[in-house]
Amino acid sequence: LPLLIHYHGGGFCLGSALDMPFKRFLTSLVVKANIVAITIDYRLAPEHHLPIAHEDSWAGLEWVASHSYGQGPEPLLNRHADFGRVFLAGESAGANIAHYVAVQLDEMYAYMCPTSAGFEEDPILNPALDPNLKMMRSDRVLVCVAEKDGLRNRGVYYYETLKKSEWHGKAEFYQTLGEDHCFHMFNPKSKNVGPFLQKLVNFIKSTK
């Protein structure tokens, strides 16, 4: 089965892989897309300043990758995960982490990581400054934003950065109208969750 590796959102300082909104959404996605999903926890700020969250997330990805030859510690992954079809996913801060691990905001970030130069100058947070962007080991990226999300423009910026970069994959863009930040997690009864979920399912199933 295709394998989805998920990183939760929460501004690097809130949330957990075990939080109900994430579990509920991932369960729906697993059922509809017929996939295996792993959600990775990481240490949070301010107790643990960035880039510890990114380092933990990378370590989690390495743990998952240890199963790629059927020799890992988790039998389910050894038996059922197709490591030729791997998807990295996340919302909000989790999307930033997903990008970071694929290539090895703001006052909130300055509070959590006082040594950082901030979004505009930090290649961990600003993909346009990342010299390794062109080497990202992915054929396709789906960037999803919500119309009323205060961070919507960051998602658009990321999409445009991918399109203009030397990365040789294909970037796709999807916008949900009338919704706010992480609506699919916090407002699961919204009529827009179904179409959004179906977009993810179609994206996964169209990847060979």
mmCIF file of C-alpha atoms in Angstrom:
data_model
loop_
_atom_site.group_PDB
_atom_site.id
_atom_site.type_symbol
_atom_site.label_atom_id
_atom_site.label_comp_id
_atom_site.label_asym_id
_atom_site.label_seq_id
_atom_site.Cartn_x
_atom_site.Cartn_y
_atom_site.Cartn_z
ATOM 1 C CA LEU A 1 0.000 0.000 0.000
ATOM 2 C CA PRO A 2 1.184 3.594 -0.550
ATOM 3 C CA LEU A 3 2.814 5.084 2.542
ATOM 4 C CA LEU A 4 1.929 8.542 3.879
ATOM 5 C CA ILE A 5 4.200 10.155 6.491
ATOM 6 C CA HIS A 6 2.445 12.966 8.340
ATOM 7 C CA TYR A 7 3.718 15.856 10.460
ATOM 8 C CA HIS A 8 1.185 17.699 12.603
ATOM 9 C CA GLY A 9 0.743 21.467 12.730
ATOM 10 C CA GLY A 10 0.621 23.787 15.719
ATOM 11 C CA GLY A 11 3.137 26.552 15.083
ATOM 12 C CA PHE A 12 6.006 24.322 16.307
ATOM 13 C CA CYS A 13 4.778 24.882 19.865
ATOM 14 C CA LEU A 14 1.382 23.160 20.087
ATOM 15 C CA GLY A 15 -0.196 19.845 19.247
ATOM 16 C CA SER A 16 0.691 16.186 19.161
ATOM 17 C CA ALA A 17 0.548 13.327 16.701
ATOM 18 C CA LEU A 18 -2.090 11.832 19.013
ATOM 19 C CA ASP A 19 -4.458 14.834 18.958
ATOM 20 C CA MET A 20 -7.965 13.873 17.894
ATOM 21 C CA PRO A 21 -8.305 16.290 14.911
ATOM 22 C CA PHE A 22 -5.224 14.790 13.267
ATOM 23 C CA LYS A 23 -6.233 11.208 14.071
ATOM 24 C CA ARG A 24 -9.756 11.764 12.752
ATOM 25 C CA PHE A 25 -8.590 13.257 9.474
ATOM 26 C CA LEU A 26 -5.850 10.695 8.868
ATOM 27 C CA THR A 27 -8.245 7.836 9.592
ATOM 28 C CA SER A 28 -10.611 9.156 6.919
ATOM 29 C CA LEU A 29 -7.763 9.542 4.452
ATOM 30 C CA VAL A 30 -6.440 6.027 5.142
ATOM 31 C CA VAL A 31 -9.863 4.508 4.501
ATOM 32 C CA LYS A 32 -10.607 6.465 1.334
ATOM 33 C CA ALA A 33 -7.142 6.248 -0.240
ATOM 34 C CA ASN A 34 -6.322 2.703 0.949
ATOM 35 C CA ILE A 35 -2.922 3.653 2.336
ATOM 36 C CA VAL A 36 -0.685 3.134 5.346
ATOM 37 C CA ALA A 37 -0.177 6.323 7.380
ATOM 38 C CA ILE A 38 2.481 7.136 9.962
ATOM 39 C CA THR A 39 2.236 10.363 11.966
ATOM 40 C CA ILE A 40 5.454 11.498 13.614
ATOM 41 C CA ASP A 41 5.702 13.400 16.884
ATOM 42 C CA TYR A 42 8.406 15.948 17.635
ATOM 43 C CA ARG A 43 9.505 18.060 20.566
ATOM 44 C CA LEU A 44 7.882 21.479 20.884
ATOM 45 C CA ALA A 45 8.984 25.042 21.584
ATOM 46 C CA PRO A 46 9.568 26.983 23.734
ATOM 47 C CA GLU A 47 11.075 24.186 25.824
ATOM 48 C CA HIS A 48 12.856 22.933 22.701
ATOM 49 C CA HIS A 49 13.869 25.654 20.269
ATOM 50 C CA LEU A 50 13.928 25.108 16.538
ATOM 51 C CA PRO A 51 15.394 23.355 14.667
ATOM 52 C CA ILE A 52 14.864 20.525 17.178
ATOM 53 C CA ALA A 53 11.379 19.893 15.716
ATOM 54 C CA HIS A 54 12.930 19.487 12.275
ATOM 55 C CA GLU A 55 15.698 17.255 13.605
ATOM 56 C CA ASP A 56 13.198 15.034 15.425
ATOM 57 C CA SER A 57 11.094 14.842 12.275
ATOM 58 C CA TRP A 58 14.110 13.849 10.220
ATOM 59 C CA ALA A 59 14.935 11.147 12.777
ATOM 60 C CA GLY A 60 11.360 9.896 12.488
ATOM 61 C CA LEU A 61 11.688 9.716 8.720
ATOM 62 C CA GLU A 62 14.909 7.746 9.102
ATOM 63 C CA TRP A 63 13.092 5.305 11.389
ATOM 64 C CA VAL A 64 10.385 4.806 8.789
ATOM 65 C CA ALA A 65 12.999 4.387 6.055
ATOM 66 C CA SER A 66 14.663 1.610 8.050
ATOM 67 C CA HIS A 67 11.740 -0.582 6.932
ATOM 68 C CA SER A 68 12.362 -0.083 3.220
ATOM 69 C CA TYR A 69 14.055 -3.481 2.838
ATOM 70 C CA GLY A 70 11.574 -5.313 5.029
ATOM 71 C CA GLN A 71 13.972 -5.406 7.973
ATOM 72 C CA GLY A 72 12.567 -2.675 10.239
ATOM 73 C CA PRO A 73 11.219 -3.036 13.795
ATOM 74 C CA GLU A 74 7.550 -2.553 12.859
ATOM 75 C CA PRO A 75 6.120 -5.684 11.136
ATOM 76 C CA LEU A 76 3.156 -3.800 9.658
ATOM 77 C CA LEU A 77 5.451 -1.511 7.664
ATOM 78 C CA ASN A 78 7.649 -4.395 6.588
ATOM 79 C CA ARG A 79 4.673 -6.326 5.239
ATOM 80 C CA HIS A 80 2.353 -3.680 3.847
ATOM 81 C CA ALA A 81 4.147 -0.391 2.998
ATOM 82 C CA ASP A 82 5.186 0.289 -0.608
ATOM 83 C CA PHE A 83 8.368 2.357 -0.341
ATOM 84 C CA GLY A 84 8.170 3.135 -4.024
ATOM 85 C CA ARG A 85 5.091 5.273 -3.305
ATOM 86 C CA VAL A 86 5.844 7.514 -0.329
ATOM 87 C CA PHE A 87 4.020 10.780 0.438
ATOM 88 C CA LEU A 88 5.063 13.461 2.933
ATOM 89 C CA ALA A 89 2.203 15.510 4.335
ATOM 90 C CA GLY A 90 1.538 18.155 6.928
ATOM 91 C CA GLU A 91 -0.564 21.181 7.658
ATOM 92 C CA SER A 92 0.747 24.571 8.729
ATOM 93 C CA ALA A 93 4.011 24.034 10.638
ATOM 94 C CA GLY A 94 3.792 20.398 9.666
ATOM 95 C CA ALA A 95 3.863 21.363 5.983
ATOM 96 C CA ASN A 96 7.073 23.296 6.597
ATOM 97 C CA ILE A 97 8.552 20.233 8.273
ATOM 98 C CA ALA A 98 7.423 18.007 5.397
ATOM 99 C CA HIS A 99 9.271 20.277 2.974
ATOM 100 C CA TYR A 100 12.356 20.375 5.192
ATOM 101 C CA VAL A 101 12.685 16.611 5.387
ATOM 102 C CA ALA A 102 12.106 16.336 1.622
ATOM 103 C CA VAL A 103 15.275 18.371 0.956
ATOM 104 C CA GLN A 104 17.556 17.894 3.910
ATOM 105 C CA LEU A 105 6.856 33.164 10.990
ATOM 106 C CA ASP A 106 7.582 36.282 12.113
ATOM 107 C CA GLU A 107 7.295 37.091 15.750
ATOM 108 C CA MET A 108 6.243 33.601 16.782
ATOM 109 C CA TYR A 109 9.340 32.082 15.214
ATOM 110 C CA ALA A 110 11.599 34.710 16.784
ATOM 111 C CA TYR A 111 10.123 33.789 20.169
ATOM 112 C CA MET A 112 10.734 30.076 19.638
ATOM 113 C CA CYS A 113 14.169 30.367 18.011
ATOM 114 C CA PRO A 114 15.901 33.576 19.135
ATOM 115 C CA THR A 115 19.052 32.806 17.127
ATOM 116 C CA SER A 116 17.171 32.714 13.817
ATOM 117 C CA ALA A 117 17.207 35.594 11.369
ATOM 118 C CA GLY A 118 13.486 35.060 10.799
ATOM 119 C CA PHE A 119 11.473 33.761 7.865
ATOM 120 C CA GLU A 120 12.978 36.000 5.202
ATOM 121 C CA GLU A 121 16.563 34.997 6.014
ATOM 122 C CA ASP A 122 16.297 31.425 7.289
ATOM 123 C CA PRO A 123 16.561 28.687 4.595
ATOM 124 C CA ILE A 124 14.850 26.187 6.895
ATOM 125 C CA LEU A 125 11.675 28.275 6.778
ATOM 126 C CA ASN A 126 12.087 30.045 3.441
ATOM 127 C CA PRO A 127 12.506 27.515 0.621
ATOM 128 C CA ALA A 128 13.543 30.214 -1.835
ATOM 129 C CA LEU A 129 16.830 30.495 0.059
ATOM 130 C CA ASP A 130 17.455 26.770 0.263
ATOM 131 C CA PRO A 131 20.367 25.826 -2.044
ATOM 132 C CA ASN A 132 19.241 22.188 -1.942
ATOM 133 C CA LEU A 133 15.729 22.865 -3.251
ATOM 134 C CA LYS A 134 16.575 21.684 -6.748
ATOM 135 C CA MET A 135 17.661 18.326 -5.319
ATOM 136 C CA MET A 136 14.340 17.603 -3.589
ATOM 137 C CA ARG A 137 13.670 13.893 -4.118
ATOM 138 C CA SER A 138 10.052 14.143 -5.144
ATOM 139 C CA ASP A 139 8.319 13.983 -8.509
ATOM 140 C CA ARG A 140 5.173 15.859 -7.468
ATOM 141 C CA VAL A 141 4.046 18.298 -4.772
ATOM 142 C CA LEU A 142 0.462 19.284 -3.978
ATOM 143 C CA VAL A 143 0.186 22.661 -2.217
ATOM 144 C CA CYS A 144 -3.190 23.233 -0.541
ATOM 145 C CA VAL A 145 -4.370 26.549 0.895
ATOM 146 C CA ALA A 146 -7.572 27.947 2.364
ATOM 147 C CA GLU A 147 -8.934 31.268 1.121
ATOM 148 C CA LYS A 148 -9.374 32.917 4.532
ATOM 149 C CA ASP A 149 -6.211 31.520 6.122
ATOM 150 C CA GLY A 150 -3.902 34.236 7.403
ATOM 151 C CA LEU A 151 -0.992 32.100 6.212
ATOM 152 C CA ARG A 152 -2.497 31.506 2.773
ATOM 153 C CA ASN A 153 0.090 33.687 1.051
ATOM 154 C CA ARG A 154 2.893 31.570 2.508
ATOM 155 C CA GLY A 155 1.433 28.564 0.733
ATOM 156 C CA VAL A 156 1.070 30.501 -2.517
ATOM 157 C CA TYR A 157 4.651 31.718 -2.132
ATOM 158 C CA TYR A 158 5.860 28.145 -1.676
ATOM 159 C CA TYR A 159 3.997 26.998 -4.778
ATOM 160 C CA GLU A 160 5.418 29.876 -6.837
ATOM 161 C CA THR A 161 8.905 29.187 -5.488
ATOM 162 C CA LEU A 162 8.694 25.567 -6.620
ATOM 163 C CA LYS A 163 7.452 26.615 -10.066
ATOM 164 C CA LYS A 164 10.336 29.072 -10.521
ATOM 165 C CA SER A 165 13.053 26.856 -9.076
ATOM 166 C CA GLU A 166 15.370 24.385 -10.789
ATOM 167 C CA TRP A 167 13.527 21.496 -9.153
ATOM 168 C CA HIS A 168 12.415 19.154 -11.932
ATOM 169 C CA GLY A 169 9.168 17.903 -10.415
ATOM 170 C CA LYS A 170 5.584 19.061 -10.929
ATOM 171 C CA ALA A 171 3.873 21.386 -8.453
ATOM 172 C CA GLU A 172 0.065 21.434 -8.215
ATOM 173 C CA PHE A 173 -2.081 24.013 -6.431
ATOM 174 C CA TYR A 174 -5.458 23.603 -4.732
ATOM 175 C CA GLN A 175 -7.444 26.280 -2.905
ATOM 176 C CA THR A 176 -10.533 25.792 -0.755
ATOM 177 C CA LEU A 177 -12.799 28.846 -0.838
ATOM 178 C CA GLY A 178 -14.450 30.282 2.244
ATOM 179 C CA GLU A 179 -12.345 28.360 4.779
ATOM 180 C CA ASP A 180 -9.755 29.269 7.386
ATOM 181 C CA HIS A 181 -6.524 27.768 8.697
ATOM 182 C CA CYS A 182 -6.515 23.942 8.927
ATOM 183 C CA PHE A 183 -10.301 23.864 8.518
ATOM 184 C CA HIS A 184 -10.212 20.147 7.694
ATOM 185 C CA MET A 185 -8.889 19.460 11.193
ATOM 186 C CA PHE A 186 -10.882 21.930 13.245
ATOM 187 C CA ASN A 187 -14.179 21.932 11.352
ATOM 188 C CA PRO A 188 -14.556 18.314 10.193
ATOM 189 C CA LYS A 189 -18.282 18.740 9.408
ATOM 190 C CA SER A 190 -17.661 21.470 6.838
ATOM 191 C CA LYS A 191 -19.037 20.703 3.388
ATOM 192 C CA ASN A 192 -15.591 21.549 2.004
ATOM 193 C CA VAL A 193 -13.793 18.732 3.800
ATOM 194 C CA GLY A 194 -15.141 16.083 1.425
ATOM 195 C CA PRO A 195 -13.841 17.716 -1.786
ATOM 196 C CA PHE A 196 -10.515 18.489 -0.102
ATOM 197 C CA LEU A 197 -10.143 14.914 1.067
ATOM 198 C CA GLN A 198 -11.041 13.639 -2.397
ATOM 199 C CA LYS A 199 -8.347 15.870 -3.905
ATOM 200 C CA LEU A 200 -5.766 14.208 -1.660
ATOM 201 C CA VAL A 201 -7.089 10.755 -2.512
ATOM 202 C CA ASN A 202 -6.903 11.496 -6.250
ATOM 203 C CA PHE A 203 -3.386 12.864 -5.893
ATOM 204 C CA ILE A 204 -2.219 9.735 -4.093
ATOM 205 C CA LYS A 205 -3.946 7.320 -6.447
ATOM 206 C CA SER A 206 -2.625 9.078 -9.556
ATOM 207 C CA THR A 207 0.962 8.598 -8.423
ATOM 208 C CA LYS A 208 2.463 5.425 -9.852
#
